C-alpha positions as MATLAB code, in Angstrom:
seq = 'XXXXXXXXXXXXXXXXXXXXXXXXXXXXXXXXXXXXXXXXXXXXXXXXXXXXXXXXXXXXXXXXXXXXXXXXXXXXXXXXXXXXXXXXXXXXXXXXXXXXXXXXXXXXXXXXXXXXXXXXXXXXXXXXXXXXXXXXXXXXXXXXXXXXXXXXXXXXXXXXXXXXXXXXXXXXXXXXXXXXXXXXXXXXXXXXXXXXXXXXXXXXXXXXXXXXXXXXXXXXXXXXXXXXXXXXXXXXXXXXXXXXXXXXXXXXXXXXXXXXXXXXX';
ca = [
     -90.749  140.936   99.426;
     -91.725  140.037   95.627;
     -88.580  140.839   95.218;
     -87.321  138.031   96.642;
     -89.339  135.302   95.886;
     -88.116  136.209   92.709;
     -84.617  135.130   93.369;
     -85.598  132.453   94.513;
     -87.628  130.444   91.802;
     -84.985  131.768   89.686;
     -82.671  129.862   92.566;
     -84.578  126.872   91.800;
     -84.904  126.629   88.344;
     -80.734  126.243   87.839;
     -80.585  123.773   90.268;
     -83.825  122.070   89.363;
     -81.979  122.069   86.309;
     -78.320  121.413   86.770;
     -79.337  118.516   88.782;
     -80.944  117.257   85.114;
     -79.052  118.203   82.943;
     -76.515  115.739   85.163;
     -79.045  113.367   85.356;
     -78.775  113.839   81.487;
     -74.788  113.608   82.146;
     -75.034  110.568   83.778;
     -76.760  108.262   82.202;
     -75.372  109.235   78.666;
     -71.612  108.454   80.739;
     -73.794  105.233   81.491;
     -74.980  104.123   78.120;
     -71.179  105.210   76.505;
     -69.578  102.333   79.010;
     -71.880   99.719   78.593;
     -72.073  100.375   74.251;
     -67.946  100.499   74.422;
     -67.821   97.363   76.723;
     -69.973   95.716   74.288;
     -67.887   97.093   70.964;
     -64.913   96.239   72.588;
     -66.466   92.548   73.236;
     -68.181   92.140   69.525;
     -64.949   93.095   68.058;
     -63.059   90.748   69.706;
     -64.911   88.039   68.595;
     -65.170   89.253   64.340;
     -61.718   89.578   64.916;
     -60.592   86.722   66.383;
     -63.991   84.371   64.081;
     -61.674   85.948   61.188;
     -59.160   83.864   62.143;
     -56.676   87.638   62.790;
     -54.653   85.851   66.066;
     -53.001   82.703   64.232;
     -51.879   85.021   61.374;
     -50.688   88.221   63.825;
     -49.761   85.493   66.043;
     -45.553   85.140   65.764;
     -45.152   88.899   65.112;
     -42.753   91.335   67.062;
     -45.888   93.083   68.493;
     -47.751   90.191   69.196;
     -44.907   88.550   71.282;
     -44.622   92.540   73.076;
     -48.018   92.215   73.330;
     -48.950   89.459   75.403;
     -45.599   89.687   77.461;
     -48.253   92.444   78.601;
     -50.766   90.174   79.260;
     -52.542   90.919   76.013;
     -52.976   90.794   73.144;
     -53.063   92.093   68.798;
     -57.173   91.647   69.334;
     -57.903   92.810   72.329;
     -55.538   96.328   72.032;
     -58.148   97.131   68.560;
     -61.008   95.900   70.765;
     -60.015   97.495   73.881;
     -59.236  101.040   72.108;
     -62.502  100.692   69.405;
     -64.284  100.669   73.235;
     -62.626  102.682   74.677;
     -62.852  105.240   71.017;
     -66.847  104.727   72.074;
     -66.487  105.925   76.260;
     -64.167  108.511   74.537;
     -67.065  109.902   72.307;
     -69.787  109.501   74.664;
     -67.962  111.296   77.272;
     -67.576  114.154   75.239;
     -71.261  114.534   74.610;
     -72.053  115.051   78.709;
     -70.074  117.322   79.663;
     -71.523  119.033   76.705;
     -75.178  117.627   78.632;
     -73.839  118.846   81.949;
     -72.457  122.356   79.595;
     -68.496  121.839   80.930;
     -67.924  121.570   77.566;
     -69.706  124.456   74.900;
     -71.167  123.055   71.498;
     -68.563  125.051   69.465;
     -65.861  123.519   71.496;
     -67.304  120.290   71.268;
     -67.877  120.755   66.670;
     -64.505  122.032   66.332;
     -62.312  120.779   68.248;
     -63.314  117.441   70.655;
     -65.627  115.883   67.580;
     -63.115  115.936   65.237;
     -59.604  114.936   67.476;
     -61.066  112.052   68.788;
     -61.995  110.456   65.357;
     -57.910  110.987   63.722;
     -56.476  109.981   67.532;
     -57.650  107.026   67.057;
     -57.709  105.899   63.469;
     -53.846  107.501   63.943;
     -53.847  104.573   66.891;
     -54.397  101.988   64.437;
     -52.819  102.768   61.431;
     -49.746  102.254   63.398;
     -51.088   99.406   65.974;
     -51.504   98.187   62.161;
     -48.707   99.020   60.490;
     -46.634   97.167   63.322;
     -48.447   93.817   62.246;
     -48.620   93.855   59.025;
     -44.491   94.878   59.135;
     -43.539   92.719   61.107;
     -45.529   89.977   59.297;
     -44.483   91.070   56.433;
     -40.747   90.327   57.709;
     -41.729   87.258   59.163;
     -42.933   86.162   55.095;
     -40.668   87.568   52.865;
     -37.684   86.066   55.496;
     -39.386   82.541   55.038;
     -39.506   82.673   51.607;
     -35.910   83.806   51.248;
     -35.204   81.438   53.887;
     -33.244   79.042   51.058;
     -31.218   82.148   49.444;
     -27.985   81.659   50.185;
     -27.158   85.192   49.332;
     -26.170   87.787   51.870;
     -28.183   90.514   50.315;
     -31.926   88.525   51.010;
     -30.974   88.773   54.554;
     -31.379   92.490   54.949;
     -34.166   92.357   51.830;
     -36.954   91.592   54.992;
     -35.677   94.097   57.257;
     -36.294   96.316   54.515;
     -40.006   95.680   53.412;
     -40.446   94.897   57.346;
     -39.580   99.041   57.770;
     -41.270  101.109   54.833;
     -44.369   98.935   56.286;
     -43.796  101.092   59.477;
     -42.412  103.802   57.544;
     -46.353  104.548   55.214;
     -48.323  103.352   58.532;
     -45.863  107.040   60.536;
     -47.251  108.386   57.443;
     -50.423  107.798   56.853;
     -50.821  108.391   61.377;
     -49.386  111.895   61.013;
     -51.322  112.747   57.862;
     -54.545  112.322   60.669;
     -52.794  113.636   62.754;
     -53.289  116.972   61.181;
     -49.839  117.256   59.691;
     -49.477  118.704   55.895;
     -49.892  116.594   53.269;
     -47.418  118.402   50.989;
     -44.159  117.685   53.511;
     -46.484  114.057   53.683;
     -46.142  113.997   49.633;
     -41.824  115.549   50.412;
     -40.616  112.234   52.883;
     -42.633  109.532   50.850;
     -40.789  110.395   47.445;
     -37.607  111.238   49.256;
     -37.720  107.711   50.758;
     -39.571  105.642   47.136;
     -35.919  107.604   45.483;
     -33.420  106.740   48.359;
     -35.296  102.934   48.510;
     -34.151  102.694   45.145;
     -31.291  104.156   44.448;
     -29.702  102.602   47.504;
     -31.572   99.007   46.903;
     -30.609   99.136   43.606;
     -26.961   99.460   44.683;
     -26.515   96.916   47.558;
     -29.539   94.839   45.805;
     -27.149   95.005   42.796;
     -25.261   91.234   42.452;
     -29.313   89.897   44.310;
     -30.837   91.077   41.123;
     -28.464   89.928   38.738;
     -29.042   86.198   40.285;
     -32.444   87.025   40.022;
     -32.544   87.746   36.423;
     -30.118   85.115   35.707;
     -32.432   82.681   37.111;
     -34.861   83.168   35.076;
     -34.079   83.429   32.047;
     -32.466   79.505   33.707;
     -35.716   77.864   34.736;
     -37.450   79.619   31.368;
     -34.044   77.899   28.731;
     -33.285   75.121   30.872;
     -29.833   74.744   29.777;
     -29.733   72.069   32.541;
     -32.156   70.615   34.185;
     -32.531   68.451   38.071;
     -30.519   65.344   37.512;
     -28.158   66.735   34.927;
     -24.455   66.869   35.475;
     -22.793   70.337   35.496;
     -19.404   72.157   35.678;
     -19.845   75.566   37.154;
     -16.980   77.613   38.257;
     -14.815   74.762   38.509;
     -17.232   73.050   40.809;
     -18.319   69.692   39.595;
     -21.828   67.551   40.443;
     -25.496   66.530   39.535;
     -28.158   69.963   39.487;
     -30.849   69.629   43.097;
     -32.652   72.487   42.560;
     -31.977   75.719   40.228;
     -34.408   78.540   41.489;
     -34.518   82.510   40.747;
     -31.799   83.188   43.017;
     -29.779   80.288   43.035;
     -28.098   77.085   41.304;
     -27.336   73.770   43.828;
     -25.244   71.169   42.858;
     -23.377   67.972   44.495;
     -21.358   66.212   44.425;
     -19.707   62.880   46.277;
     -22.253   63.929   50.268;
     -21.280   68.029   49.408;
     -23.223   70.549   48.292;
     -21.899   73.701   46.428;
     -24.536   76.552   46.089;
     -24.529   78.767   43.641;
     -25.709   82.274   42.362;
     -27.310   81.718   38.963;
     -24.828   85.272   38.302;
     -21.702   83.278   39.177;
     -23.891   80.560   35.808;
     -23.790   83.482   33.631;
     -20.034   84.979   34.522;
     -18.443   81.424   33.962;
     -20.207   79.865   31.612;
     -21.842   76.054   32.689;
     -20.443   72.575   31.347;
     -23.290   69.932   30.737;
     -21.308   66.031   31.067;
     -22.711   64.414   28.775;
     -22.958   60.354   29.927;
];
């Protein structure tokens, strides 16, 4: 009889303990959900007030997000909210006895922040890369050189590549391997870029000399490589001359190669 009473007491104690644990776990999940929603809303408001929507407007990532019915700001804020909810869920599982403390400490608490940071880095890299492409393309729009069209894409994918390396580092990829990949990329970028943009770089060097020394200025009548006209603009890459309603765009390297004749009135 005594043994049976002890068994009943132990059973009741386990049931009560389980109910308390489940109640605590439920409270933790509810608090985590509420806190996650609050974080998402507050962060979304802060990003909007900081002008992030205007900065990412027109980027490929933002246009893709809008086609999916969302935006960059919403994605980042919701991702932050989900991170809070995920952390709260892990603690709730521990409180309910489903996940032991060792696994919580060594596994999930380390993995979840890494996943969050990696996702945030990828999103930031995509947005910054798209924005960099737009900015560089806008700056080089007036440059009438074939090589200039490839430079915005090169900048864009360089940002993507660096963001991918950082994200992989957060996911535990060996740092040494990432450094080797980064070194190989930089070497290839310098070597291949130097060959591909040789003429553009020579035009830029010549343009800097022309801007500083001013062998001719706007309004001068010149002859460059057989083209005679009035100088309309001199920038780092090209010289624009106009004659009889026609505009000639001459790469600055060509000025050095063929020489320039300045007509005197």
